PDB file of C-alpha atoms in Angstrom:
ATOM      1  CA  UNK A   1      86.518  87.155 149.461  1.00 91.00           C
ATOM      2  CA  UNK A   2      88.413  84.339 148.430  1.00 95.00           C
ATOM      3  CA  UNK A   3      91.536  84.273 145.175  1.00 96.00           C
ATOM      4  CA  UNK A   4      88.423  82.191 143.404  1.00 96.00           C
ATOM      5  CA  UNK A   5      85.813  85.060 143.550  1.00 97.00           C
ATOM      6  CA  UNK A   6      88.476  87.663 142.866  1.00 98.00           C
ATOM      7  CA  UNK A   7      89.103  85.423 139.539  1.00 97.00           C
ATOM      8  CA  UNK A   8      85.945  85.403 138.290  1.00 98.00           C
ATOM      9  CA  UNK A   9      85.640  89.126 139.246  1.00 98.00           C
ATOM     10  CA  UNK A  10      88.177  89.822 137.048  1.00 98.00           C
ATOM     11  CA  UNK A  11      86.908  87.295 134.442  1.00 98.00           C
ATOM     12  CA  UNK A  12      83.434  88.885 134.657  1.00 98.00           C
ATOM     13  CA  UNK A  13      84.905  92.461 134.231  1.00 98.00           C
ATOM     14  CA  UNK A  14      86.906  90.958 131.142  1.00 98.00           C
ATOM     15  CA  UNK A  15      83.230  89.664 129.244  1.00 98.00           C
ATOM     16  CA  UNK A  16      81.500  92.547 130.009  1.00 98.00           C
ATOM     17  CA  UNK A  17      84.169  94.206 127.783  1.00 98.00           C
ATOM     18  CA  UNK A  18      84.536  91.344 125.948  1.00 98.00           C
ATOM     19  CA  UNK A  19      88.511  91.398 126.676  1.00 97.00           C
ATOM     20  CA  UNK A  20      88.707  87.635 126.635  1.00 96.00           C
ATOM     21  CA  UNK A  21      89.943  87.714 123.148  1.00 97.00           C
ATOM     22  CA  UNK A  22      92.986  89.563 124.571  1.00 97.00           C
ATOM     23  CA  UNK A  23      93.583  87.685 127.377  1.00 97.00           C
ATOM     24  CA  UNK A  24      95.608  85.250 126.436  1.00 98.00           C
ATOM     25  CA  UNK A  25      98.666  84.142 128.073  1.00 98.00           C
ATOM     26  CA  UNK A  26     101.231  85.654 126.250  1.00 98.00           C
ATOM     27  CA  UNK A  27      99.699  88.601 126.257  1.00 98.00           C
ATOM     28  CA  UNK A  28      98.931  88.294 130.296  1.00 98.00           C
ATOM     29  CA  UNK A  29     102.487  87.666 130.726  1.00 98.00           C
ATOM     30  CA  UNK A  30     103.438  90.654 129.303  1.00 98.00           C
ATOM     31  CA  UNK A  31     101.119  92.909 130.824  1.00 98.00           C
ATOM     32  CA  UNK A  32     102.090  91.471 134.270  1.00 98.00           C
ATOM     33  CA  UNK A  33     105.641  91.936 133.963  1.00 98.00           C
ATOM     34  CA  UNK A  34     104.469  95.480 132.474  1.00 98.00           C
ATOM     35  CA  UNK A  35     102.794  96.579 135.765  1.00 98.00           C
ATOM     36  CA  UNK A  36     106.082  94.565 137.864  1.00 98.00           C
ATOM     37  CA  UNK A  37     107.998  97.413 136.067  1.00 98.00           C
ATOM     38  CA  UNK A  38     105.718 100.367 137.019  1.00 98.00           C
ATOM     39  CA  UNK A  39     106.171  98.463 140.580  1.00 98.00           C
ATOM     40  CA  UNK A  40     109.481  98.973 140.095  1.00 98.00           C
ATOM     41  CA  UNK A  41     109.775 102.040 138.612  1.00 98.00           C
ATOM     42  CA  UNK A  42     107.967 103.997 142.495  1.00 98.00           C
ATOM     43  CA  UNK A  43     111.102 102.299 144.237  1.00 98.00           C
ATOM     44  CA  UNK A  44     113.731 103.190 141.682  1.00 97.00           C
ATOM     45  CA  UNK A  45     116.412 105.365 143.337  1.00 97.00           C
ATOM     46  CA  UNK A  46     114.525 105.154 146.501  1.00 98.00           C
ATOM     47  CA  UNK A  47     117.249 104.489 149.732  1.00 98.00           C
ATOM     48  CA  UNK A  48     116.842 101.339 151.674  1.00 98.00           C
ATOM     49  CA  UNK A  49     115.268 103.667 154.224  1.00 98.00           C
ATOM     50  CA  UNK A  50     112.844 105.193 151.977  1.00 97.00           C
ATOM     51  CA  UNK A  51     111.783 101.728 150.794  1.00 98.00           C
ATOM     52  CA  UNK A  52     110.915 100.579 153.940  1.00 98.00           C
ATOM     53  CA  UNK A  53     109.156 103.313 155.042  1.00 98.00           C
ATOM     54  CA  UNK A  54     107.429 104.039 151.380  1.00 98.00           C
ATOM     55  CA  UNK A  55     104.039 103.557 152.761  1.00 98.00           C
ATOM     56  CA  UNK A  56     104.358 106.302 155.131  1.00 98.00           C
ATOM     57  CA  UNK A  57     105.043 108.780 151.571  1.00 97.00           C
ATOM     58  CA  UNK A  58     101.475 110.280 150.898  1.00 97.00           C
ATOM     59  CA  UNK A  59     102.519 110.673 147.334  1.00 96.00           C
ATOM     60  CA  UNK A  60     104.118 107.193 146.935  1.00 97.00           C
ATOM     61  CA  UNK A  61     101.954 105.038 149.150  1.00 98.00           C
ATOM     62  CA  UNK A  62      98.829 105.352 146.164  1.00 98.00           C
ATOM     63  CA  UNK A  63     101.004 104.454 143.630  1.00 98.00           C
ATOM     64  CA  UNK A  64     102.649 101.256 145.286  1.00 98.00           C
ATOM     65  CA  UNK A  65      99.423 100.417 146.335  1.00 98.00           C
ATOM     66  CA  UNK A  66      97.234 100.702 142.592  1.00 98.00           C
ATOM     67  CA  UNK A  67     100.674  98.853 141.269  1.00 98.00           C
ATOM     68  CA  UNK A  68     100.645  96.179 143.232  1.00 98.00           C
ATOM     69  CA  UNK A  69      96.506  95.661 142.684  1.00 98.00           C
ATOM     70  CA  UNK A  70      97.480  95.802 139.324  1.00 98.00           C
ATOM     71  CA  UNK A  71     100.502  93.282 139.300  1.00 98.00           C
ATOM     72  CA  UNK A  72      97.918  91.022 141.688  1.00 98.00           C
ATOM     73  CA  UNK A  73      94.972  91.532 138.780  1.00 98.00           C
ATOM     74  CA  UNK A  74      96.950  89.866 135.979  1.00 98.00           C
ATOM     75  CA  UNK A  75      98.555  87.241 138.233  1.00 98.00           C
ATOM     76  CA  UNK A  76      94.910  86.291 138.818  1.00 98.00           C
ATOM     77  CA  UNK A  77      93.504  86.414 135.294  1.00 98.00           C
ATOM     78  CA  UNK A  78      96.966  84.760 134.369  1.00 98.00           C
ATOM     79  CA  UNK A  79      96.160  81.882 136.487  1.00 98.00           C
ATOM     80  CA  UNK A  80      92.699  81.674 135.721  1.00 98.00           C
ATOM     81  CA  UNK A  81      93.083  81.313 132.132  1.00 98.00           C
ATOM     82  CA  UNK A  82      96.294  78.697 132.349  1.00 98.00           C
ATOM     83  CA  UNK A  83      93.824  76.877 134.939  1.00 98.00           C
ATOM     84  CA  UNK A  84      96.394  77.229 137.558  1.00 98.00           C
ATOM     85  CA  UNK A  85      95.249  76.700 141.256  1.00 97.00           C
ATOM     86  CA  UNK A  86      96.698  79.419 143.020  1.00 96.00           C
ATOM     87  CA  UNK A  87      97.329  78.377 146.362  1.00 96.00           C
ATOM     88  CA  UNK A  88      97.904  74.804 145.207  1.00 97.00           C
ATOM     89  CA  UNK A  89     100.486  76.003 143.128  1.00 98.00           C
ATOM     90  CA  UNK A  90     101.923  77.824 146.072  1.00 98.00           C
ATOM     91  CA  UNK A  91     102.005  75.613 149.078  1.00 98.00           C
ATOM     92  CA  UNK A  92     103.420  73.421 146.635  1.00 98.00           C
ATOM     93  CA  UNK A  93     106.127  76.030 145.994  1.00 98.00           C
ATOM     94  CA  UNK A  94     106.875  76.900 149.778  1.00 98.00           C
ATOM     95  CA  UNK A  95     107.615  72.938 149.996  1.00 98.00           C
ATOM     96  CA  UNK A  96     110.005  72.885 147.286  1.00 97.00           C
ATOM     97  CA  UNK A  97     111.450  75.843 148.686  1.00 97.00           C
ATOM     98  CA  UNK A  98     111.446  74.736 152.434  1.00 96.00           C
ATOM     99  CA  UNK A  99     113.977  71.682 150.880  1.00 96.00           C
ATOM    100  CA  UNK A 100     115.762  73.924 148.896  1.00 95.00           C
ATOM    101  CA  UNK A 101     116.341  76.269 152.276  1.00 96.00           C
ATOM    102  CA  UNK A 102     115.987  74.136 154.799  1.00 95.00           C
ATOM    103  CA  UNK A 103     115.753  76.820 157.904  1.00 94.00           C
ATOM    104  CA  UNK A 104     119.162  75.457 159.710  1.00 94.00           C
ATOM    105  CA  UNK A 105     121.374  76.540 156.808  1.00 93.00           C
ATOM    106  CA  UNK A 106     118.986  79.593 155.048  1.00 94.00           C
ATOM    107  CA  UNK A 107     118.563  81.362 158.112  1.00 94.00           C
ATOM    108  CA  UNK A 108     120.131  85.086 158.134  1.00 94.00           C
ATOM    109  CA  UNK A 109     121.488  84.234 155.086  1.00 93.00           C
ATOM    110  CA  UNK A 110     120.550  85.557 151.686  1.00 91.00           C
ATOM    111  CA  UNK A 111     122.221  83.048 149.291  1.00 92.00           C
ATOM    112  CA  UNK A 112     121.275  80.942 146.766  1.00 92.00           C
ATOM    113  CA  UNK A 113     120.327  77.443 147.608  1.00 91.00           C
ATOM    114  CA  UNK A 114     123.174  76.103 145.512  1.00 91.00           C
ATOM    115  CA  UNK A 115     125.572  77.995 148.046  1.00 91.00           C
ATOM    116  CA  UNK A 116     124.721  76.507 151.108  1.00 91.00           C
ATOM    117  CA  UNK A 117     126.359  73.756 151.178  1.00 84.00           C
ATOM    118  CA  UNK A 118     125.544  70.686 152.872  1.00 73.00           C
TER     119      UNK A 118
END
């Protein structure tokens, strides 16, 4: 299955329900940062240990997992409906970033780019 098939899976599930009229971007955006927050929500007060180990929890792991298909579902329709390539758009991104961070003075750290000096 690749991101393109999953996109038109989701864009075929949205006619058949003829959701299209709703799916505009605002209203994607929303919904996506909606489902980020449910994301959010299952790890809220969790301890770093928990966190890591949250998939391990057979009452958590279902609900990180359905969030995240969820967060990954309006990312897709999101970028199918802007007419975003996906994983153009990203190796593009991991460039920029790999200049931004260049591994020698990123690595083990967790600051911003802006801090790491030259």
């Amino acid at each position: 299955m690749t991101i393109r098939s999953l996109q038109q899976a989701l864009a075929d599930f949205a006619a058949e329900r003829e959701w299209e009229q709703f799916h505009i971007p605002k209203n994607l955006a929303m919904a996506l940062a909606g489902e980020t927050g449910e994301l959010l929500e299952v790890f809220q007060w969790l301890t770093p240990e928990e966190s890591a180990t949250v998939m391990s929890d057979p009452q958590r792991a279902p609900q990180v997992r359905e969030e995240i298909a969820d967060v990954f579902a309006y990312l897709l329709r999101m970028a199918d409906v802007l007419g975003i390539d996906l994983e153009q758009a990203l190796l593009e991104k991991i460039e920029v970033n790999g200049r931004k961070y260049p591994a020698d003075r990123a690595r083990g750290r967790a600051d911003k780019y802006t801090q790491l000096g030259d």
